[in-house]
Amino acid sequence: MGENVHNMLILVYLVLVSVVVHGRIIKAPTDTYAIKGDSVEFHCEVENFEKSGALYWNINGKEVYSYEFGREEYDGTKYSVEKNSGHFTLQIKDITLKDGGNCTCEASFEKKSAQLLVFDKPAIILNPHNLIENGTGEFQCKADFAGRWDYFARNYFPHLKMFYANDPNQELSDHDLTDPVRNTFIKEYNTSLKATMNGLQLGCELYINHSKISDAEFATLNVQYAPRNIAHKPEIKTFFVGSEIECS
């Protein structure tokens, strides 16, 4: 028993010495978010990097970049990496929902991770797209996402703004995308609308805190007006004395 403890202490000591000698991570990647199709950067800096000579980037457990004593390996179409001494900047290009999740920098015996939350651009669904005048339909605004909710709920407030762009009398609505009860995001919101005017333009925008992170998406509602009943008015004609008159 005592020998096992002694051997464990020696192992811990060797690991600590190795970290100190070969470098430790002094700047870790930080949590961030992005819209699908954009690019995003993560930073990682290692102290005494010239002595360790190795660094790795992993996305959701998959190695996407390795640097070992001057030799680099990565997919240049998806990623780019800038190296300045022990400071490494990983850029992820053309982000997809699959990129959302855990991004890890690994050097020597140390790992530091950050979370990437990816939102799809908002989409609008009208059901139905054509409404009878004064009829009621449904306006749905949705934004898909990928990433861990719990890392963002404490610091970020993602929400969808739904509005009626060309009708100032209609109120703008604002919907929180977080669901603290189920610890997840709500991907869509529905609201009822009344067909009051043809060509009503409906809009949806995605915000994080107070910053708009996507352009507004719009859809136009087509209204089919009911036929109007127009009372018949008699036609007024002028006649001269002695002319013939036809009654209808």
PDB file of C-alpha atoms in Angstrom:
ATOM      1  CA  MET A   1       0.000   0.000   0.000  1.00  0.00           C
ATOM      2  CA  GLY A   2       2.769   2.420   1.015  1.00  0.00           C
ATOM      3  CA  GLU A   3       4.752   1.555  -2.112  1.00  0.00           C
ATOM      4  CA  ASN A   4       1.788   2.304  -4.360  1.00  0.00           C
ATOM      5  CA  VAL A   5       1.328   5.703  -2.747  1.00  0.00           C
ATOM      6  CA  HIS A   6       5.024   6.410  -3.154  1.00  0.00           C
ATOM      7  CA  ASN A   7       4.929   5.488  -6.855  1.00  0.00           C
ATOM      8  CA  MET A   8       1.816   7.664  -7.377  1.00  0.00           C
ATOM      9  CA  LEU A   9       3.532  10.662  -5.801  1.00  0.00           C
ATOM     10  CA  ILE A  10       6.543  10.178  -8.057  1.00  0.00           C
ATOM     11  CA  LEU A  11       4.283  10.064 -11.125  1.00  0.00           C
ATOM     12  CA  VAL A  12       2.476  13.260 -10.077  1.00  0.00           C
ATOM     13  CA  TYR A  13       5.839  14.955  -9.486  1.00  0.00           C
ATOM     14  CA  LEU A  14       7.107  13.963 -12.947  1.00  0.00           C
ATOM     15  CA  VAL A  15       3.938  15.259 -14.594  1.00  0.00           C
ATOM     16  CA  LEU A  16       4.194  18.595 -12.782  1.00  0.00           C
ATOM     17  CA  VAL A  17       7.859  18.935 -13.697  1.00  0.00           C
ATOM     18  CA  SER A  18       7.083  18.117 -17.313  1.00  0.00           C
ATOM     19  CA  VAL A  19       4.349  20.785 -17.458  1.00  0.00           C
ATOM     20  CA  VAL A  20       6.637  23.415 -15.955  1.00  0.00           C
ATOM     21  CA  VAL A  21       9.578  22.508 -18.178  1.00  0.00           C
ATOM     22  CA  HIS A  22       7.693  21.900 -21.410  1.00  0.00           C
ATOM     23  CA  GLY A  23       5.179  24.695 -21.028  1.00  0.00           C
ATOM     24  CA  ARG A  24       1.698  25.302 -19.759  1.00  0.00           C
ATOM     25  CA  ILE A  25      -1.286  26.961 -21.388  1.00  0.00           C
ATOM     26  CA  ILE A  26      -1.364  30.600 -20.252  1.00  0.00           C
ATOM     27  CA  LYS A  27      -4.113  31.752 -22.630  1.00  0.00           C
ATOM     28  CA  ALA A  28      -7.026  29.393 -23.160  1.00  0.00           C
ATOM     29  CA  PRO A  29      -9.722  29.507 -25.859  1.00  0.00           C
ATOM     30  CA  THR A  30     -12.952  31.222 -24.815  1.00  0.00           C
ATOM     31  CA  ASP A  31     -16.616  30.471 -25.453  1.00  0.00           C
ATOM     32  CA  THR A  32     -18.141  32.157 -28.474  1.00  0.00           C
ATOM     33  CA  TYR A  33     -20.986  31.924 -30.986  1.00  0.00           C
ATOM     34  CA  ALA A  34     -21.417  32.279 -34.731  1.00  0.00           C
ATOM     35  CA  ILE A  35     -23.964  32.164 -37.526  1.00  0.00           C
ATOM     36  CA  LYS A  36     -23.866  29.274 -39.978  1.00  0.00           C
ATOM     37  CA  GLY A  37     -21.593  30.174 -42.904  1.00  0.00           C
ATOM     38  CA  ASP A  38     -19.433  32.621 -40.943  1.00  0.00           C
ATOM     39  CA  SER A  39     -15.869  32.134 -39.649  1.00  0.00           C
ATOM     40  CA  VAL A  40     -14.717  32.112 -36.030  1.00  0.00           C
ATOM     41  CA  GLU A  41     -11.348  32.153 -34.236  1.00  0.00           C
ATOM     42  CA  PHE A  42     -10.010  30.459 -31.113  1.00  0.00           C
ATOM     43  CA  HIS A  43      -6.733  31.429 -29.399  1.00  0.00           C
ATOM     44  CA  CYS A  44      -4.335  29.345 -27.344  1.00  0.00           C
ATOM     45  CA  GLU A  45      -0.938  30.391 -25.961  1.00  0.00           C
ATOM     46  CA  VAL A  46       1.660  28.085 -24.417  1.00  0.00           C
ATOM     47  CA  GLU A  47       4.474  29.179 -22.130  1.00  0.00           C
ATOM     48  CA  ASN A  48       7.964  27.835 -22.969  1.00  0.00           C
ATOM     49  CA  PHE A  49       6.542  26.375 -26.171  1.00  0.00           C
ATOM     50  CA  GLU A  50       9.970  25.996 -27.754  1.00  0.00           C
ATOM     51  CA  LYS A  51      10.713  23.280 -25.169  1.00  0.00           C
ATOM     52  CA  SER A  52       7.513  21.308 -25.697  1.00  0.00           C
ATOM     53  CA  GLY A  53       7.241  21.772 -29.457  1.00  0.00           C
ATOM     54  CA  ALA A  54       3.771  20.236 -29.822  1.00  0.00           C
ATOM     55  CA  LEU A  55       0.199  21.558 -29.872  1.00  0.00           C
ATOM     56  CA  TYR A  56      -3.123  20.109 -31.009  1.00  0.00           C
ATOM     57  CA  TRP A  57      -6.618  21.471 -31.734  1.00  0.00           C
ATOM     58  CA  ASN A  58      -9.639  19.158 -31.368  1.00  0.00           C
ATOM     59  CA  ILE A  59     -13.270  19.802 -32.351  1.00  0.00           C
ATOM     60  CA  ASN A  60     -15.741  17.587 -30.481  1.00  0.00           C
ATOM     61  CA  GLY A  61     -13.001  15.049 -29.805  1.00  0.00           C
ATOM     62  CA  LYS A  62     -11.694  14.945 -33.387  1.00  0.00           C
ATOM     63  CA  GLU A  63      -8.191  16.222 -34.042  1.00  0.00           C
ATOM     64  CA  VAL A  64      -8.264  18.934 -36.697  1.00  0.00           C
ATOM     65  CA  TYR A  65      -4.761  20.385 -36.274  1.00  0.00           C
ATOM     66  CA  SER A  66      -1.406  19.104 -35.048  1.00  0.00           C
ATOM     67  CA  TYR A  67       1.972  20.809 -34.685  1.00  0.00           C
ATOM     68  CA  GLU A  68       4.908  18.627 -33.740  1.00  0.00           C
ATOM     69  CA  PHE A  69       8.424  20.117 -33.800  1.00  0.00           C
ATOM     70  CA  GLY A  70       7.887  22.218 -36.915  1.00  0.00           C
ATOM     71  CA  ARG A  71       5.556  19.868 -38.776  1.00  0.00           C
ATOM     72  CA  GLU A  72       1.907  20.894 -39.263  1.00  0.00           C
ATOM     73  CA  GLU A  73      -1.068  18.806 -40.363  1.00  0.00           C
ATOM     74  CA  TYR A  74      -4.590  20.154 -40.972  1.00  0.00           C
ATOM     75  CA  ASP A  75      -7.278  20.600 -43.624  1.00  0.00           C
ATOM     76  CA  GLY A  76      -6.542  23.987 -45.178  1.00  0.00           C
ATOM     77  CA  THR A  77      -9.922  24.221 -46.873  1.00  0.00           C
ATOM     78  CA  LYS A  78     -11.794  24.122 -43.556  1.00  0.00           C
ATOM     79  CA  TYR A  79      -9.224  25.526 -41.121  1.00  0.00           C
ATOM     80  CA  SER A  80      -6.380  28.006 -41.028  1.00  0.00           C
ATOM     81  CA  VAL A  81      -3.827  28.381 -38.226  1.00  0.00           C
ATOM     82  CA  GLU A  82      -1.566  31.307 -37.425  1.00  0.00           C
ATOM     83  CA  LYS A  83       1.443  30.590 -35.227  1.00  0.00           C
ATOM     84  CA  ASN A  84       3.461  33.255 -33.449  1.00  0.00           C
ATOM     85  CA  SER A  85       5.967  31.643 -31.075  1.00  0.00           C
ATOM     86  CA  GLY A  86       3.690  29.826 -28.614  1.00  0.00           C
ATOM     87  CA  HIS A  87       0.505  31.666 -29.625  1.00  0.00           C
ATOM     88  CA  PHE A  88      -1.766  29.644 -31.947  1.00  0.00           C
ATOM     89  CA  THR A  89      -4.915  31.034 -33.586  1.00  0.00           C
ATOM     90  CA  LEU A  90      -7.315  28.490 -35.078  1.00  0.00           C
ATOM     91  CA  GLN A  91      -9.834  29.802 -37.597  1.00  0.00           C
ATOM     92  CA  ILE A  92     -12.813  27.646 -38.544  1.00  0.00           C
ATOM     93  CA  LYS A  93     -14.177  28.595 -41.966  1.00  0.00           C
ATOM     94  CA  ASP A  94     -17.683  28.318 -43.391  1.00  0.00           C
ATOM     95  CA  ILE A  95     -19.144  27.130 -40.101  1.00  0.00           C
ATOM     96  CA  THR A  96     -21.849  24.464 -40.114  1.00  0.00           C
ATOM     97  CA  LEU A  97     -24.047  23.164 -37.315  1.00  0.00           C
ATOM     98  CA  LYS A  98     -21.680  20.184 -37.023  1.00  0.00           C
ATOM     99  CA  ASP A  99     -18.954  22.535 -35.802  1.00  0.00           C
ATOM    100  CA  GLY A 100     -20.970  23.503 -32.742  1.00  0.00           C
ATOM    101  CA  GLY A 101     -19.742  22.056 -29.478  1.00  0.00           C
ATOM    102  CA  ASN A 102     -16.372  21.607 -27.806  1.00  0.00           C
ATOM    103  CA  CYS A 103     -13.102  23.156 -29.099  1.00  0.00           C
ATOM    104  CA  THR A 104      -9.971  22.008 -27.240  1.00  0.00           C
ATOM    105  CA  CYS A 105      -6.375  23.190 -27.231  1.00  0.00           C
ATOM    106  CA  GLU A 106      -3.909  20.533 -26.036  1.00  0.00           C
ATOM    107  CA  ALA A 107      -0.243  21.070 -25.169  1.00  0.00           C
ATOM    108  CA  SER A 108       2.027  18.767 -23.148  1.00  0.00           C
ATOM    109  CA  PHE A 109      -0.192  17.255 -20.450  1.00  0.00           C
ATOM    110  CA  GLU A 110      -2.683  20.122 -20.357  1.00  0.00           C
ATOM    111  CA  LYS A 111      -5.985  20.705 -22.126  1.00  0.00           C
ATOM    112  CA  LYS A 112      -8.174  23.807 -22.241  1.00  0.00           C
ATOM    113  CA  SER A 113     -11.607  23.849 -23.870  1.00  0.00           C
ATOM    114  CA  ALA A 114     -14.211  26.354 -25.036  1.00  0.00           C
ATOM    115  CA  GLN A 115     -17.722  26.037 -26.386  1.00  0.00           C
ATOM    116  CA  LEU A 116     -18.886  27.112 -29.831  1.00  0.00           C
ATOM    117  CA  LEU A 117     -22.601  27.736 -30.285  1.00  0.00           C
ATOM    118  CA  VAL A 118     -23.714  27.810 -33.932  1.00  0.00           C
ATOM    119  CA  PHE A 119     -27.039  29.304 -35.004  1.00  0.00           C
ATOM    120  CA  ASP A 120     -28.645  28.797 -38.366  1.00  0.00           C
ATOM    121  CA  LYS A 121     -30.102  31.873 -40.021  1.00  0.00           C
ATOM    122  CA  PRO A 122     -33.741  32.424 -39.026  1.00  0.00           C
ATOM    123  CA  ALA A 123     -36.433  31.114 -41.325  1.00  0.00           C
ATOM    124  CA  ILE A 124     -40.073  32.125 -41.701  1.00  0.00           C
ATOM    125  CA  ILE A 125     -42.972  29.788 -42.354  1.00  0.00           C
ATOM    126  CA  LEU A 126     -46.459  31.100 -43.161  1.00  0.00           C
ATOM    127  CA  ASN A 127     -49.346  28.686 -42.763  1.00  0.00           C
ATOM    128  CA  PRO A 128     -51.181  29.208 -44.991  1.00  0.00           C
ATOM    129  CA  HIS A 129     -49.306  31.563 -47.294  1.00  0.00           C
ATOM    130  CA  ASN A 130     -52.581  32.912 -48.706  1.00  0.00           C
ATOM    131  CA  LEU A 131     -55.368  34.058 -46.399  1.00  0.00           C
ATOM    132  CA  ILE A 132     -58.932  35.203 -46.919  1.00  0.00           C
ATOM    133  CA  GLU A 133     -59.448  38.795 -45.794  1.00  0.00           C
ATOM    134  CA  ASN A 134     -59.763  38.980 -41.988  1.00  0.00           C
ATOM    135  CA  GLY A 135     -58.877  35.305 -41.765  1.00  0.00           C
ATOM    136  CA  THR A 136     -56.375  34.039 -39.182  1.00  0.00           C
ATOM    137  CA  GLY A 137     -53.151  32.200 -39.983  1.00  0.00           C
ATOM    138  CA  GLU A 138     -49.896  31.219 -38.286  1.00  0.00           C
ATOM    139  CA  PHE A 139     -46.529  32.962 -38.511  1.00  0.00           C
ATOM    140  CA  GLN A 140     -43.609  30.760 -37.469  1.00  0.00           C
ATOM    141  CA  CYS A 141     -40.053  31.996 -36.961  1.00  0.00           C
ATOM    142  CA  LYS A 142     -37.369  29.393 -36.301  1.00  0.00           C
ATOM    143  CA  ALA A 143     -33.585  29.248 -35.872  1.00  0.00           C
ATOM    144  CA  ASP A 144     -31.768  25.932 -35.558  1.00  0.00           C
ATOM    145  CA  PHE A 145     -28.645  25.680 -33.398  1.00  0.00           C
ATOM    146  CA  ALA A 146     -25.833  23.365 -32.281  1.00  0.00           C
ATOM    147  CA  GLY A 147     -23.857  23.554 -29.055  1.00  0.00           C
ATOM    148  CA  ARG A 148     -24.265  23.162 -25.309  1.00  0.00           C
ATOM    149  CA  TRP A 149     -26.971  25.301 -23.728  1.00  0.00           C
ATOM    150  CA  ASP A 150     -25.532  25.353 -20.189  1.00  0.00           C
ATOM    151  CA  TYR A 151     -22.330  27.133 -21.240  1.00  0.00           C
ATOM    152  CA  PHE A 152     -24.268  30.069 -22.675  1.00  0.00           C
ATOM    153  CA  ALA A 153     -27.321  30.476 -20.491  1.00  0.00           C
ATOM    154  CA  ARG A 154     -25.307  32.204 -17.771  1.00  0.00           C
ATOM    155  CA  ASN A 155     -23.801  34.888 -20.030  1.00  0.00           C
ATOM    156  CA  TYR A 156     -25.886  35.176 -23.189  1.00  0.00           C
ATOM    157  CA  PHE A 157     -29.501  35.927 -24.020  1.00  0.00           C
ATOM    158  CA  PRO A 158     -30.415  34.586 -27.471  1.00  0.00           C
ATOM    159  CA  HIS A 159     -33.821  35.711 -28.684  1.00  0.00           C
ATOM    160  CA  LEU A 160     -35.915  36.049 -31.822  1.00  0.00           C
ATOM    161  CA  LYS A 161     -37.624  39.288 -32.761  1.00  0.00           C
ATOM    162  CA  MET A 162     -40.742  38.868 -34.859  1.00  0.00           C
ATOM    163  CA  PHE A 163     -42.313  41.930 -36.435  1.00  0.00           C
ATOM    164  CA  TYR A 164     -44.640  43.244 -39.114  1.00  0.00           C
ATOM    165  CA  ALA A 165     -42.373  45.390 -41.253  1.00  0.00           C
ATOM    166  CA  ASN A 166     -44.855  47.507 -43.191  1.00  0.00           C
ATOM    167  CA  ASP A 167     -47.646  47.853 -40.646  1.00  0.00           C
ATOM    168  CA  PRO A 168     -46.629  50.172 -37.785  1.00  0.00           C
ATOM    169  CA  ASN A 169     -49.870  49.451 -35.956  1.00  0.00           C
ATOM    170  CA  GLN A 170     -48.799  45.876 -35.322  1.00  0.00           C
ATOM    171  CA  GLU A 171     -46.734  45.255 -32.178  1.00  0.00           C
ATOM    172  CA  LEU A 172     -43.249  43.775 -32.355  1.00  0.00           C
ATOM    173  CA  SER A 173     -42.792  40.563 -30.353  1.00  0.00           C
ATOM    174  CA  ASP A 174     -39.609  39.345 -28.677  1.00  0.00           C
ATOM    175  CA  HIS A 175     -39.101  35.695 -27.679  1.00  0.00           C
ATOM    176  CA  ASP A 176     -36.410  34.235 -25.423  1.00  0.00           C
ATOM    177  CA  LEU A 177     -34.815  31.122 -26.946  1.00  0.00           C
ATOM    178  CA  THR A 178     -33.708  29.607 -23.642  1.00  0.00           C
ATOM    179  CA  ASP A 179     -35.693  27.028 -21.711  1.00  0.00           C
ATOM    180  CA  PRO A 180     -34.244  26.848 -18.165  1.00  0.00           C
ATOM    181  CA  VAL A 181     -36.642  24.078 -17.174  1.00  0.00           C
ATOM    182  CA  ARG A 182     -35.326  21.624 -19.773  1.00  0.00           C
ATOM    183  CA  ASN A 183     -31.836  23.205 -20.021  1.00  0.00           C
ATOM    184  CA  THR A 184     -32.034  23.658 -23.760  1.00  0.00           C
ATOM    185  CA  PHE A 185     -32.841  26.126 -26.509  1.00  0.00           C
ATOM    186  CA  ILE A 186     -36.252  26.658 -28.069  1.00  0.00           C
ATOM    187  CA  LYS A 187     -35.821  26.507 -31.829  1.00  0.00           C
ATOM    188  CA  GLU A 188     -39.046  28.123 -32.976  1.00  0.00           C
ATOM    189  CA  TYR A 189     -41.910  30.387 -32.025  1.00  0.00           C
ATOM    190  CA  ASN A 190     -45.393  30.666 -33.459  1.00  0.00           C
ATOM    191  CA  THR A 191     -47.791  33.575 -33.399  1.00  0.00           C
ATOM    192  CA  SER A 192     -51.238  34.086 -34.898  1.00  0.00           C
ATOM    193  CA  LEU A 193     -51.858  36.844 -37.417  1.00  0.00           C
ATOM    194  CA  LYS A 194     -54.931  38.374 -38.935  1.00  0.00           C
ATOM    195  CA  ALA A 195     -55.116  39.146 -42.644  1.00  0.00           C
ATOM    196  CA  THR A 196     -55.783  42.876 -42.548  1.00  0.00           C
ATOM    197  CA  MET A 197     -53.880  44.001 -45.638  1.00  0.00           C
ATOM    198  CA  ASN A 198     -52.475  42.466 -48.793  1.00  0.00           C
ATOM    199  CA  GLY A 199     -48.693  42.357 -49.086  1.00  0.00           C
ATOM    200  CA  LEU A 200     -48.155  42.413 -45.306  1.00  0.00           C
ATOM    201  CA  GLN A 201     -44.415  41.892 -44.831  1.00  0.00           C
ATOM    202  CA  LEU A 202     -43.424  39.725 -41.879  1.00  0.00           C
ATOM    203  CA  GLY A 203     -39.892  39.809 -40.489  1.00  0.00           C
ATOM    204  CA  CYS A 204     -37.727  37.771 -38.131  1.00  0.00           C
ATOM    205  CA  GLU A 205     -34.312  38.622 -36.649  1.00  0.00           C
ATOM    206  CA  LEU A 206     -31.895  36.747 -34.358  1.00  0.00           C
ATOM    207  CA  TYR A 207     -30.258  38.580 -31.437  1.00  0.00           C
ATOM    208  CA  ILE A 208     -27.654  37.687 -28.821  1.00  0.00           C
ATOM    209  CA  ASN A 209     -28.133  39.987 -25.827  1.00  0.00           C
ATOM    210  CA  HIS A 210     -28.739  43.366 -27.510  1.00  0.00           C
ATOM    211  CA  SER A 211     -26.750  42.689 -30.686  1.00  0.00           C
ATOM    212  CA  LYS A 212     -28.380  41.566 -33.914  1.00  0.00           C
ATOM    213  CA  ILE A 213     -26.322  38.689 -35.317  1.00  0.00           C
ATOM    214  CA  SER A 214     -28.284  37.959 -38.480  1.00  0.00           C
ATOM    215  CA  ASP A 215     -30.006  39.909 -41.202  1.00  0.00           C
ATOM    216  CA  ALA A 216     -33.772  39.925 -41.053  1.00  0.00           C
ATOM    217  CA  GLU A 217     -35.651  37.307 -43.021  1.00  0.00           C
ATOM    218  CA  PHE A 218     -38.921  38.406 -44.627  1.00  0.00           C
ATOM    219  CA  ALA A 219     -42.035  36.777 -46.033  1.00  0.00           C
ATOM    220  CA  THR A 220     -45.038  38.415 -47.696  1.00  0.00           C
ATOM    221  CA  LEU A 221     -48.624  37.497 -46.917  1.00  0.00           C
ATOM    222  CA  ASN A 222     -51.103  37.403 -49.780  1.00  0.00           C
ATOM    223  CA  VAL A 223     -54.691  38.339 -48.908  1.00  0.00           C
ATOM    224  CA  GLN A 224     -57.661  37.249 -51.001  1.00  0.00           C
ATOM    225  CA  TYR A 225     -60.339  39.918 -50.670  1.00  0.00           C
ATOM    226  CA  ALA A 226     -63.988  38.961 -50.521  1.00  0.00           C
ATOM    227  CA  PRO A 227     -66.177  40.401 -53.337  1.00  0.00           C
ATOM    228  CA  ARG A 228     -67.983  43.622 -52.451  1.00  0.00           C
ATOM    229  CA  ASN A 229     -71.754  44.079 -52.970  1.00  0.00           C
ATOM    230  CA  ILE A 230     -72.287  47.335 -54.879  1.00  0.00           C
ATOM    231  CA  ALA A 231     -75.824  48.737 -54.957  1.00  0.00           C
ATOM    232  CA  HIS A 232     -77.218  49.399 -58.465  1.00  0.00           C
ATOM    233  CA  LYS A 233     -77.523  53.093 -59.252  1.00  0.00           C
ATOM    234  CA  PRO A 234     -79.953  54.214 -62.000  1.00  0.00           C
ATOM    235  CA  GLU A 235     -78.343  55.817 -65.008  1.00  0.00           C
ATOM    236  CA  ILE A 236     -79.287  59.464 -65.494  1.00  0.00           C
ATOM    237  CA  LYS A 237     -80.014  60.500 -69.111  1.00  0.00           C
ATOM    238  CA  THR A 238     -81.064  63.732 -70.713  1.00  0.00           C
ATOM    239  CA  PHE A 239     -83.994  63.801 -73.203  1.00  0.00           C
ATOM    240  CA  PHE A 240     -85.348  66.478 -75.513  1.00  0.00           C
ATOM    241  CA  VAL A 241     -88.988  67.318 -75.977  1.00  0.00           C
ATOM    242  CA  GLY A 242     -90.551  65.104 -78.620  1.00  0.00           C
ATOM    243  CA  SER A 243     -87.898  62.323 -78.389  1.00  0.00           C
ATOM    244  CA  GLU A 244     -88.835  58.699 -77.779  1.00  0.00           C
ATOM    245  CA  ILE A 245     -88.170  57.212 -74.320  1.00  0.00           C
ATOM    246  CA  GLU A 246     -87.389  53.555 -73.555  1.00  0.00           C
ATOM    247  CA  CYS A 247     -87.964  52.284 -70.062  1.00  0.00           C
ATOM    248  CA  SER A 248     -85.953  49.385 -68.699  1.00  0.00           C
TER     249      SER A 248
END
